[in-house]
Tab-separated table of C-alpha atoms and ligand atoms in Angstrom:
chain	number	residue	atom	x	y	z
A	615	UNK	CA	-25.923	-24.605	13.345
A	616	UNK	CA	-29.045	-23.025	12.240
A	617	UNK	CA	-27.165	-19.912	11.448
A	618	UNK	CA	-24.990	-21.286	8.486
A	619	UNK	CA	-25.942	-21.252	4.918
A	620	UNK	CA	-25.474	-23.548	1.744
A	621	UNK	CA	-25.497	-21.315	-1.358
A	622	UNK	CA	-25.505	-17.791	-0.304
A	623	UNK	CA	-23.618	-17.004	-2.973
A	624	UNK	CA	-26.176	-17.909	-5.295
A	625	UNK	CA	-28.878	-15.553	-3.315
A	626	UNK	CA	-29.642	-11.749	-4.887
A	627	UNK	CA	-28.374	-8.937	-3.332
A	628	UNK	CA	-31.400	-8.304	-1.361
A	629	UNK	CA	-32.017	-12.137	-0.430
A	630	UNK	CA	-28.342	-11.908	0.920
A	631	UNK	CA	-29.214	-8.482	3.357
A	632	UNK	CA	-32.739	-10.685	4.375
A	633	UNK	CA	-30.903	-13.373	5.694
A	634	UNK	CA	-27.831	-11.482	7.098
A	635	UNK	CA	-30.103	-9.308	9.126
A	636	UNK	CA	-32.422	-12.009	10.535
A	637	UNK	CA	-29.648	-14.122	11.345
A	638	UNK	CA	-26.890	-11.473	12.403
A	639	UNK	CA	-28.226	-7.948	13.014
A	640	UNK	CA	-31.525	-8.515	14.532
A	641	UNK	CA	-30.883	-6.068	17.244
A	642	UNK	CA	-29.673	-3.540	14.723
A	643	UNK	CA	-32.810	-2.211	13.352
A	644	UNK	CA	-30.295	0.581	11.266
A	645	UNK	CA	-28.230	-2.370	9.389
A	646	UNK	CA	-30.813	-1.839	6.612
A	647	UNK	CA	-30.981	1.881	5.895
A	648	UNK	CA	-27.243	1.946	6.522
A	649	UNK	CA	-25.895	-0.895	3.718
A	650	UNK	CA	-29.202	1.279	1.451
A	651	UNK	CA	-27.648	4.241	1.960
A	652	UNK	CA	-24.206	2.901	0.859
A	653	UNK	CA	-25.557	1.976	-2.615
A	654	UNK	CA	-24.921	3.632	-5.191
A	655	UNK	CA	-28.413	4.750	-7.420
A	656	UNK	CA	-26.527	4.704	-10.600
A	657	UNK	CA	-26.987	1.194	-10.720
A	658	UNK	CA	-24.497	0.122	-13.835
A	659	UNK	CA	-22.025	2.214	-11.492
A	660	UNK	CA	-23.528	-0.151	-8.271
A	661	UNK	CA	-22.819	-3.277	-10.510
A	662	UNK	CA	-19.527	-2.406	-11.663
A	663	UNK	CA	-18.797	-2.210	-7.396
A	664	UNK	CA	-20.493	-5.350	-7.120
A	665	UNK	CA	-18.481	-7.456	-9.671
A	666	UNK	CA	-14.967	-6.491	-8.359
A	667	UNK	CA	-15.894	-9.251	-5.251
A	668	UNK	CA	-18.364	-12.018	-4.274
A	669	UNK	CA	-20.963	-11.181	-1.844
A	670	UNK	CA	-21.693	-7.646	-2.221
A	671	UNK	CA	-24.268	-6.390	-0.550
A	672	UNK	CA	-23.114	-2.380	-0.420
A	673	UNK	CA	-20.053	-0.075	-0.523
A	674	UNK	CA	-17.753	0.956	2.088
A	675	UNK	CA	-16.133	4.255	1.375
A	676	UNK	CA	-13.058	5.871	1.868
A	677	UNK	CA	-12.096	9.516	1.730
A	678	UNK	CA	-10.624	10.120	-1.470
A	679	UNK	CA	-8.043	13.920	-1.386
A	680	UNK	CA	-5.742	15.506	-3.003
A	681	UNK	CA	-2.068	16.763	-2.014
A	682	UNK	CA	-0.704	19.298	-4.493
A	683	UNK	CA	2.375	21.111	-5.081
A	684	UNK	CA	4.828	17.966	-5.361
A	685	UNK	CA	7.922	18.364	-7.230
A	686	UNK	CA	9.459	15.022	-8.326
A	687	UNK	CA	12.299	15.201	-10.649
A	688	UNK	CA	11.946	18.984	-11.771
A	689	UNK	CA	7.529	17.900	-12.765
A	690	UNK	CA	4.792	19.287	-10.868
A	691	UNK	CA	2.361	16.687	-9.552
A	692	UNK	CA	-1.002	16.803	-7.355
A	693	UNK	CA	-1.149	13.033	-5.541
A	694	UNK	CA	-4.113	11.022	-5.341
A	695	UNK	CA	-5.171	9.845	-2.147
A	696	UNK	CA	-7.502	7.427	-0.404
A	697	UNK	CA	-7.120	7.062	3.491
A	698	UNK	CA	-9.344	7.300	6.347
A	699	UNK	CA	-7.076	8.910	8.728
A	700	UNK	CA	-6.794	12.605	9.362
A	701	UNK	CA	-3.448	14.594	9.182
A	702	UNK	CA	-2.032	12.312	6.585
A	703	UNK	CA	-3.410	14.472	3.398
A	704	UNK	CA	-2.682	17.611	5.282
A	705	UNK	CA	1.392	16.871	6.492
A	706	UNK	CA	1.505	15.603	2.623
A	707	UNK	CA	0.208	18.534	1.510
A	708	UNK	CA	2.802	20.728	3.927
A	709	UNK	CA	5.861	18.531	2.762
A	710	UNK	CA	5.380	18.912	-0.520
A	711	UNK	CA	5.180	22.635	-0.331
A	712	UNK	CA	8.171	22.457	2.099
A	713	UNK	CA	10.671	20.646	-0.177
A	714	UNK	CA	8.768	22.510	-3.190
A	715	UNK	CA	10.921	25.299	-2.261
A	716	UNK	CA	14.221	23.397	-1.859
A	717	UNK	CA	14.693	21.364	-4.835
A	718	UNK	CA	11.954	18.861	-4.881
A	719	UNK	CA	12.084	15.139	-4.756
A	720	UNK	CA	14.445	13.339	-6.993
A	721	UNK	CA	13.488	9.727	-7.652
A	722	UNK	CA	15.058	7.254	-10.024
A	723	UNK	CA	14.001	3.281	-10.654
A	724	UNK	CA	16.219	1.099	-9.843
A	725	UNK	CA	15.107	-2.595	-10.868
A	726	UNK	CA	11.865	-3.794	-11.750
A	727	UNK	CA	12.490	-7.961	-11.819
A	728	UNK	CA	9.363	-9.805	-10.562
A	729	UNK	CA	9.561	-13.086	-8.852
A	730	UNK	CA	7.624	-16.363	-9.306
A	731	UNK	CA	7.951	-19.826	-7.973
A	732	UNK	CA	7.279	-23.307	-8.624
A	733	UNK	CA	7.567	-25.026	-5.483
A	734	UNK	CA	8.005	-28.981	-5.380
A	735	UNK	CA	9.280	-32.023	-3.916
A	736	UNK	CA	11.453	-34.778	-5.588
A	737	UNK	CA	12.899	-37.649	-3.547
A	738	UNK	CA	15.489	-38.241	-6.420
A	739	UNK	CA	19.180	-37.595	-7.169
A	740	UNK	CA	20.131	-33.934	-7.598
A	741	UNK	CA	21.815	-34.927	-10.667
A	742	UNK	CA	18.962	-36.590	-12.758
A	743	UNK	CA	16.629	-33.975	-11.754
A	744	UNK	CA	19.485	-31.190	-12.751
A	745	UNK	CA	19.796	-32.963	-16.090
A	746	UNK	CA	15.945	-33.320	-16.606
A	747	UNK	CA	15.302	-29.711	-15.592
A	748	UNK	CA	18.081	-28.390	-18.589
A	749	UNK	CA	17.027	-30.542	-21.123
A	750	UNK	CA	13.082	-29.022	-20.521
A	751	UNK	CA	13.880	-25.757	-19.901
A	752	UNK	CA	13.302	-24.544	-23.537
A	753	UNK	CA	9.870	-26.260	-23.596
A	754	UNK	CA	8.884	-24.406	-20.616
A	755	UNK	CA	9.098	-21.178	-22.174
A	756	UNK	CA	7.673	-22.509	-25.587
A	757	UNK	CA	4.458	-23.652	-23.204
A	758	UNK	CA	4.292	-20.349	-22.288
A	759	UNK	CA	4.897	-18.462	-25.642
A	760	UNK	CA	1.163	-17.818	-25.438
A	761	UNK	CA	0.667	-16.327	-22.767
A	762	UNK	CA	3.579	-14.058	-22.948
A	763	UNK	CA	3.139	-12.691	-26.510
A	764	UNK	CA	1.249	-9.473	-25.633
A	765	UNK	CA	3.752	-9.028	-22.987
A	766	UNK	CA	6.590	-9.912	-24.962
A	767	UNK	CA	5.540	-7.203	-27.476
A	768	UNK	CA	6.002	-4.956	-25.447
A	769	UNK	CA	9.439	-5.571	-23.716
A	770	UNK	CA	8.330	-7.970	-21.351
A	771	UNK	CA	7.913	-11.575	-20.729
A	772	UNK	CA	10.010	-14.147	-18.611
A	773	UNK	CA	13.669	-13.329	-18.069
A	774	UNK	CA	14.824	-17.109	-16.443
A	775	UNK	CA	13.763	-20.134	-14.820
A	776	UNK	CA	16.502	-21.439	-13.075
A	777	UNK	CA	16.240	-25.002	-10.473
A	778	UNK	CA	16.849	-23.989	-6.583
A	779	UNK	CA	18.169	-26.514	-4.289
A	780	UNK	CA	16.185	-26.000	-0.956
A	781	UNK	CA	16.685	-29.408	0.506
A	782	UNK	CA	19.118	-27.795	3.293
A	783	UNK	CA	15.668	-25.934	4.474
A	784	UNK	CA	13.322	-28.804	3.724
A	785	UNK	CA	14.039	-32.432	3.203
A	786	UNK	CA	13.592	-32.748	-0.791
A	787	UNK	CA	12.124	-29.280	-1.390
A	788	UNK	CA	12.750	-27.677	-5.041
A	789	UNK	CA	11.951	-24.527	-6.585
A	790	UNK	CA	11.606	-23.240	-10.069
A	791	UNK	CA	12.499	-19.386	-9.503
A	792	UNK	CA	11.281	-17.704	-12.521
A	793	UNK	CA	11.859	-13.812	-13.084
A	794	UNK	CA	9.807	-11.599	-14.619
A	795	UNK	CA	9.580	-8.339	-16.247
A	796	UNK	CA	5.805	-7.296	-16.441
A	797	UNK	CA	6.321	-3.267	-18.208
A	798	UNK	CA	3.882	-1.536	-17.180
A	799	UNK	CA	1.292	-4.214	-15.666
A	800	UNK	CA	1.748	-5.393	-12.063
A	801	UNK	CA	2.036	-8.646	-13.697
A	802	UNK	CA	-0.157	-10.999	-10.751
A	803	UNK	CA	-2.396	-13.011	-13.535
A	804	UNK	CA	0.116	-13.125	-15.777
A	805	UNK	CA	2.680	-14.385	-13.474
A	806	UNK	CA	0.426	-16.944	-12.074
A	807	UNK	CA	-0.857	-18.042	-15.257
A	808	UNK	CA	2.675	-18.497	-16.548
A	809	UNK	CA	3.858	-20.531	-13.358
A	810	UNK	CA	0.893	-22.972	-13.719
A	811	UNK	CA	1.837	-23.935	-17.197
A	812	UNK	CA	5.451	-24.148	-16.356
A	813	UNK	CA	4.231	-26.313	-13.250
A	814	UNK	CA	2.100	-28.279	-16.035
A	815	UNK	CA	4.898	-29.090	-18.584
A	816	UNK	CA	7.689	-29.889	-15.246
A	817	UNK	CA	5.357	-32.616	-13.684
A	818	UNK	CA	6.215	-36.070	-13.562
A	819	UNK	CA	5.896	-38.863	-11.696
A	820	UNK	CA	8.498	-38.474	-9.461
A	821	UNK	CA	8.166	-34.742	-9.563
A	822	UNK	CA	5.336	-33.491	-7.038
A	823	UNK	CA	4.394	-29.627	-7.423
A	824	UNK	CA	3.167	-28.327	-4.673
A	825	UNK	CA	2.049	-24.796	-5.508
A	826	UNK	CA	2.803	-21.902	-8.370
A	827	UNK	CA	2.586	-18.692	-7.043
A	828	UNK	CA	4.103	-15.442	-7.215
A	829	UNK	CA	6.100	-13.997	-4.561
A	830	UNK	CA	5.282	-10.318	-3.028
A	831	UNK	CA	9.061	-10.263	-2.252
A	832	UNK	CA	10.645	-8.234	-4.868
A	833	UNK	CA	13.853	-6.970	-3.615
A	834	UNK	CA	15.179	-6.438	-7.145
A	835	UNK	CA	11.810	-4.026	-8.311
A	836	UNK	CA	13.650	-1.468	-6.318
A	837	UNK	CA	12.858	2.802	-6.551
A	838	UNK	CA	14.633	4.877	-4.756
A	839	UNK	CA	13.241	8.784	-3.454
A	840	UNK	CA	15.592	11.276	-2.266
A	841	UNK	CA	15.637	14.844	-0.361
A	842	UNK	CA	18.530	17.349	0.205
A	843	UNK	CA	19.805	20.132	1.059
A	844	UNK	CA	21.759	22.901	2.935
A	845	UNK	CA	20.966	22.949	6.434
A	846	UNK	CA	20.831	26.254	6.568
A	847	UNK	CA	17.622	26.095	4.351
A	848	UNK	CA	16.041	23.700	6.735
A	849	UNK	CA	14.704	26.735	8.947
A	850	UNK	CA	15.831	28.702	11.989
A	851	UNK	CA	16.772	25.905	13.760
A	852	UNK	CA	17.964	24.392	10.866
A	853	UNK	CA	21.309	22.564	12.539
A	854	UNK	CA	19.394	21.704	15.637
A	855	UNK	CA	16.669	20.288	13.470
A	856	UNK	CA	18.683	17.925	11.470
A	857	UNK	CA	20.328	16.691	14.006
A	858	UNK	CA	17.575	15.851	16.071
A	859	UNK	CA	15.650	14.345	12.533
A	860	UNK	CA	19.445	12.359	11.806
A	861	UNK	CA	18.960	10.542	15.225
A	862	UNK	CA	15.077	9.760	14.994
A	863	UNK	CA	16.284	7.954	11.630
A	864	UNK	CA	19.377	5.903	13.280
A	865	UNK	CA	16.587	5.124	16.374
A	866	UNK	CA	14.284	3.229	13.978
A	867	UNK	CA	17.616	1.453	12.255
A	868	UNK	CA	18.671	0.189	15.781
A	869	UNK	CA	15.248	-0.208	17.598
A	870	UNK	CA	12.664	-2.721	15.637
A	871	UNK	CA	9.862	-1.413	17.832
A	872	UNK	CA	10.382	2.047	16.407
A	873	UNK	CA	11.279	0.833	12.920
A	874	UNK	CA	7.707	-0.437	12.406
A	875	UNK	CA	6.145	2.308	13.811
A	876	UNK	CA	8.626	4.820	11.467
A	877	UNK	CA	7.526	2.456	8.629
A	878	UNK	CA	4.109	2.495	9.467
A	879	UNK	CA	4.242	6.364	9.092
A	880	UNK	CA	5.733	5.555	5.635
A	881	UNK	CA	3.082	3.017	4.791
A	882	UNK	CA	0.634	5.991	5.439
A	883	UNK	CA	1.250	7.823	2.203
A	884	UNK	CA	2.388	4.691	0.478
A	885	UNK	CA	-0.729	3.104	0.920
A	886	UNK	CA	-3.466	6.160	0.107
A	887	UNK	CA	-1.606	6.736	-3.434
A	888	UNK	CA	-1.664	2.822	-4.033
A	889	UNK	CA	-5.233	2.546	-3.212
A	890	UNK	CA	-5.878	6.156	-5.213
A	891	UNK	CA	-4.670	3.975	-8.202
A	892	UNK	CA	-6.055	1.004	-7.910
A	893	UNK	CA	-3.040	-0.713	-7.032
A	894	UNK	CA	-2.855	-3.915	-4.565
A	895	UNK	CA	-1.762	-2.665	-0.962
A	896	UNK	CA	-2.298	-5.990	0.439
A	897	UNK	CA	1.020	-6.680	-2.092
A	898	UNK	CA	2.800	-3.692	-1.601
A	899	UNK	CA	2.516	-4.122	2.552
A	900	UNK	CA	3.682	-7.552	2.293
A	901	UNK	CA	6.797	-6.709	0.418
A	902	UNK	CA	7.398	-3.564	1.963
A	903	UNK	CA	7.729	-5.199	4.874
A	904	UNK	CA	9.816	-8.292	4.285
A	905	UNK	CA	12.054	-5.767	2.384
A	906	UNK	CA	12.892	-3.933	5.917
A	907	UNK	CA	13.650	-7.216	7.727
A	908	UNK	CA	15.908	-8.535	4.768
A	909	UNK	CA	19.125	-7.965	7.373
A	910	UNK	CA	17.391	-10.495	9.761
A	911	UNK	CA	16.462	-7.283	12.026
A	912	UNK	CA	13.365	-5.523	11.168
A	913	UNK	CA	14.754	-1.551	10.065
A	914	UNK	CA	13.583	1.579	8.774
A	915	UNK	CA	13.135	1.942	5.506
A	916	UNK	CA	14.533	5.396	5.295
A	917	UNK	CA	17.768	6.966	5.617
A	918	UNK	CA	19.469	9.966	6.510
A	919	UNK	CA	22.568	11.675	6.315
A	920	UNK	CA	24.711	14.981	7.516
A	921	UNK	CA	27.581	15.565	5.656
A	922	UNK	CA	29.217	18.951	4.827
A	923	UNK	CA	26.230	20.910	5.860
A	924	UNK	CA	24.031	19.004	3.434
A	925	UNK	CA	21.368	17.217	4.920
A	926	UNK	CA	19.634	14.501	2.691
A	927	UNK	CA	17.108	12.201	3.956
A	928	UNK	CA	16.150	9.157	1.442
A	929	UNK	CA	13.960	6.072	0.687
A	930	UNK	CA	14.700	2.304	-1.316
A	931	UNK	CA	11.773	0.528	-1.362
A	932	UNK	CA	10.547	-2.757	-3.659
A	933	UNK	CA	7.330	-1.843	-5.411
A	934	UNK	CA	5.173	-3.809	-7.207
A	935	UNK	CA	2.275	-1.352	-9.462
A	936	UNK	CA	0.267	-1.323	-12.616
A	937	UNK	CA	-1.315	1.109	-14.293
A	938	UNK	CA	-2.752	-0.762	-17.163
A	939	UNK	CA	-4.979	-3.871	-15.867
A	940	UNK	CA	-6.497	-5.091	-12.481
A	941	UNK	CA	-8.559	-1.722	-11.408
A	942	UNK	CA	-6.496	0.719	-12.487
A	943	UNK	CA	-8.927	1.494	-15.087
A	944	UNK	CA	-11.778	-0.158	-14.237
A	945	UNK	CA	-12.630	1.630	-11.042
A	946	UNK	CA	-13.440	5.020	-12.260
A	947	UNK	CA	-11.538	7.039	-9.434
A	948	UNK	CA	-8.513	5.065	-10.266
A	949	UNK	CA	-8.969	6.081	-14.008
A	950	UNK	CA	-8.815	9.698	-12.848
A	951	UNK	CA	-6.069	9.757	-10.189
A	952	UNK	CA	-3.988	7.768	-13.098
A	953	UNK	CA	-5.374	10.919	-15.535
A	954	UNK	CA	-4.316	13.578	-12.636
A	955	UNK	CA	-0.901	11.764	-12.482
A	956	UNK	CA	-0.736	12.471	-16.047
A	957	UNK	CA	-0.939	8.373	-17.002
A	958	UNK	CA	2.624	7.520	-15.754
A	959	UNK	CA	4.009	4.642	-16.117
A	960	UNK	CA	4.801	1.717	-13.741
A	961	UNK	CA	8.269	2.905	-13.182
A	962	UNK	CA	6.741	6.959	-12.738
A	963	UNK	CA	3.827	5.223	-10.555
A	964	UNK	CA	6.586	3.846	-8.384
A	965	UNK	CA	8.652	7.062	-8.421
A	966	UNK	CA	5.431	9.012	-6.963
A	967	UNK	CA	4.343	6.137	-4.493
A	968	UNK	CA	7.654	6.029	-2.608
A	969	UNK	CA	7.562	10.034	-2.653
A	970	UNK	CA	4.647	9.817	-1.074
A	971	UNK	CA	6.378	7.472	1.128
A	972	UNK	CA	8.946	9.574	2.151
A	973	UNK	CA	6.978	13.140	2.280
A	974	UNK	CA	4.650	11.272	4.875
A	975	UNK	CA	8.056	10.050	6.905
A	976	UNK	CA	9.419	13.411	6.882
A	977	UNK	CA	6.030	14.989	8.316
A	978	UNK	CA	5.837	12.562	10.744
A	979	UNK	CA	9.845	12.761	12.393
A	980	UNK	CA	9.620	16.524	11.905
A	981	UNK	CA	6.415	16.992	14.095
A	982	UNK	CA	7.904	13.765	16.561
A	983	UNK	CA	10.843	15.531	16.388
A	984	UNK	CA	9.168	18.911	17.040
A	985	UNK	CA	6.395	19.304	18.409
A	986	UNK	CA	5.228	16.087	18.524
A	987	UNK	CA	1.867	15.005	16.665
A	988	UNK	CA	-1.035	15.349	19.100
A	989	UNK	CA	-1.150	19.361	18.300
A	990	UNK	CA	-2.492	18.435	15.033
A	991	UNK	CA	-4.156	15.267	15.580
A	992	UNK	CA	-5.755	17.079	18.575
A	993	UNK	CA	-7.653	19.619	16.278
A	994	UNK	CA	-9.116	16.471	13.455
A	995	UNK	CA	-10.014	14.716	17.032
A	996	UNK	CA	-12.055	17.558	17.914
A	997	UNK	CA	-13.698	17.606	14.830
A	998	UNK	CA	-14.515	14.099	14.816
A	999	UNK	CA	-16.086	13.989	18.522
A	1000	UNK	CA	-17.723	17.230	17.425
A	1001	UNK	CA	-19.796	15.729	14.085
A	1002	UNK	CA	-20.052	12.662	16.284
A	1003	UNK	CA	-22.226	14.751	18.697
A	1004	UNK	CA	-23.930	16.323	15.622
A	1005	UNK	CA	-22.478	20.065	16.813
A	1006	UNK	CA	-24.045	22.829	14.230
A	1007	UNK	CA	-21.379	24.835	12.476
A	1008	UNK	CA	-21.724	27.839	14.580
A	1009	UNK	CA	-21.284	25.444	17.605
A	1010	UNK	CA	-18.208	23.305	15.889
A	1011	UNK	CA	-16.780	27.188	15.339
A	1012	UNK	CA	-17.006	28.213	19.171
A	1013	UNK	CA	-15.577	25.180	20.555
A	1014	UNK	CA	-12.610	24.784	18.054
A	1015	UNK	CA	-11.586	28.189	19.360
A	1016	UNK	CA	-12.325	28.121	23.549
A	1017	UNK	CA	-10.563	24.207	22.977
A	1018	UNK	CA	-7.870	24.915	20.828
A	1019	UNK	CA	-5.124	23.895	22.867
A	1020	UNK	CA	-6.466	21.943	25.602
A	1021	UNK	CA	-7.105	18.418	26.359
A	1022	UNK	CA	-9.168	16.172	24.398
A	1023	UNK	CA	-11.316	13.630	24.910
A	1024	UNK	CA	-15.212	12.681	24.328
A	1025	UNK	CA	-16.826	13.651	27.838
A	1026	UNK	CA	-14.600	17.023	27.784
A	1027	UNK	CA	-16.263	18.161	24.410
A	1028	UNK	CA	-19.382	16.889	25.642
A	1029	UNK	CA	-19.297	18.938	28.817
A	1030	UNK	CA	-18.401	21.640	26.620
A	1031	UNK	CA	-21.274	21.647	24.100
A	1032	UNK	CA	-23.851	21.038	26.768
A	1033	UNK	CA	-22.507	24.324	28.521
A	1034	UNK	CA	-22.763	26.070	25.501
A	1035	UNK	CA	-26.277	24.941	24.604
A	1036	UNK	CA	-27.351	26.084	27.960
A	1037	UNK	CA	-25.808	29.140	27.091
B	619	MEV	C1	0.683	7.651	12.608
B	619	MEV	O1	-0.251	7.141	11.697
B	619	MEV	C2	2.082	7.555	12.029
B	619	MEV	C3	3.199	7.953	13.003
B	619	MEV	O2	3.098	7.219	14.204
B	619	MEV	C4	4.501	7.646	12.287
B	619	MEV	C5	5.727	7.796	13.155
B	619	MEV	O3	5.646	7.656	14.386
B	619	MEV	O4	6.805	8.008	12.551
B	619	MEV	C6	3.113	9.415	13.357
């Protein structure tokens, strides 16, 4: 295995490229320029990059937009976002402006309970480990009194640890389920450092911990986004319209196939404000996700609803965000989108994500609903082949126009190009 390494990690940036490229990339005589080209010249800004992981050895960017003109409860906001995929920041952008003119987004916080476990196995009677666990609970939160005195300070800190019976799932599997309210932080290191002690000052000999970890399953850090109004104000078609959108929304509550997709669309403007802020996605996917399956059959997350001419179409998702700690200030774009979202809190953060949420959802079953969404993915597609095959701006201009409207695909814009050059 000549192509493993011991101590990589240990090599310098450049050391790490050497090897990578005569090991990996020898037939890619661009690797070099490319990861070069990715680097940022401002090196304390390159550094800053390069401490956030292990490994390093250049940047990989995303787009980072805007979407203005979002009303959430009565405020004006302009959303942060980072995502690779075209249309997204553009349907925002539309939404926003669409329900900008009838009402807004309301959005109010429901819960905001984080969950920790402590998961072990004792072999023991129920009752002496019941009696054990109440008799140590109060030194569990005393070992933790340091660790939870900033957070304490300000409103936070651990709300229970209570002893779960799982031995009907797992022969002589425990839990301590520990709740947590972590204010404005998203609470991971402080979570997990809490657990560990817990786990700590619980072990004994015939105790065995297995692992402390937090859980991404929140369903009790709840926020809640809402639309509404008179169908008439939907459009021309307005009756037509919601009725179509009403039973795109019951598909992805009966079909899972369609409920991931739906939620996927959802995910899309959840996940480009999220990274905007230098939230964990990773997290919010995860418990997203379970959050939609908690029937036992995976759903949408959204919901609509018809009644007395008033349509309203709404989302309840669990969301777990900081903006104080992690990268929310630390990566400099972060710093600013939290700046152009006026420094909300957690609970506002979690307000705008799940509008985002829902704005995206209501592009996406609109156009599906509509005219479906190759019309506008058709035109970025175009674009894309078109700086692919390095068209000048005067050629990109000509072919947008004689192609608007037809089919796309690579060898079709090709064909076309080449005409016009000959031209
Ligand atoms: C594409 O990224 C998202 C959609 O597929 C969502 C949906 O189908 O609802 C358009």
């Amino acid at each position: 295995m000549s192509k493993t390494i011991t101590g990589f990690s240990k090599l310098t940036k450049e050391e790490k490229t050497t090897w990578l490229i005569k090991n990996f990339l020898s037939d890619y005589p661009e690797s070099k320029p490319i990861l070069n080209q990715y680097l940022n010249s401002n090196t304390k800004l390159q550094q800053l990059h390069d401490e956030f992981i292990e490994n390093s050895i250049s940047n990989f960017y995303l787009p980072f937009a805007i979407a203005p003109n979002f009303i959430i409860n009565d405020n004006a906001y302009v959303l942060p976002m980072a995502i690779e995929e075209s249309s997204v920041v553009a349907a925002a952008s539309l939404v926003a402006k669409f329900w900008s003119k009838r009402g807004g987004f309301k959005a109010e916080v429901l819960s905001t309970t984080k969950i920790g476990q402590v998961h072990f196995m004792y072999a023991g009677a129920y009752l002496n480990l019941e009696t054990y666990f109440n008799s140590i609970k109060p030194t569990l939160l005393k070992a933790t009194e340091s660790i939870t005195k900033n957070m304490r300070k300000r409103g936070g800190g651990i709300l229970d640890i209570e002893l779960r019976d799982k031995t009907s799932d797992l022969d002589n599997y425990y839990q301590l389920h520990v709740t947590f309210e972590t204010k404005d932080s998203m609470g991971a290191n402080f979570i997990n450092s809490c657990l560990e002690t817990i786990a700590n000052t619980f072990r004994k000999d015939d105790v065995e911990i297995v692992m402390s970890i937090l859980s991404n399953y929140i369903p009790d850090c709840l926020v809640k986004a809402e639309v509404s109004c008179n169908i008439d104000d939907l459009g021309e078609n307005g009756v037509e319209f919601a009725n179509k959108f009403y039973q795109a929304v019951q598909i992805a509550h009966v079909e899972p196939h369609r409920a991931v997709t739906h939620n996927k669309g959802i995910m899309n403007g959840i996940d480009a404000v999220v990274i905007a802020t230098g939230n964990d996605f990773r997290a919010v996917e995860a418990g997203v996700h379970a959050y939609a399956a908690k029937s036992g059959k995976y759903k949408s997350l959204s919901n609509c609803s018809i009644d007395n001419g008033i349509f309203k179409f709404w989302i309840e998702i669990p969301l777990a965000l900081g903006t104080v700690g992690g990268l929310t200030t630390l990566h400099p774009i972060s710093k600013l989108s939290l700046n152009l979202l006026q420094n909300p809190s957690a609970k506002e953060l979690m307000m705008i994500v799940a509008v985002a949420g829902l704005a995206q959802n209501f592009a996406a079953l609109k156009a599906l609903t509509t005219t479906g969404i190759q019309q506008g993915h058709m035109k970025m597609h175009l674009n894309n082949i078109l700086n692919q095959l390095e068209a000048t701006k005067e050629e990109k201009k000509t072919l947008i126009k004689t192609l608007n409207n037809k089919q796309i695909t690579h060898n079709i814009v090709n064909n076309a190009l080449q005409q016009l050059r000959i031209k």
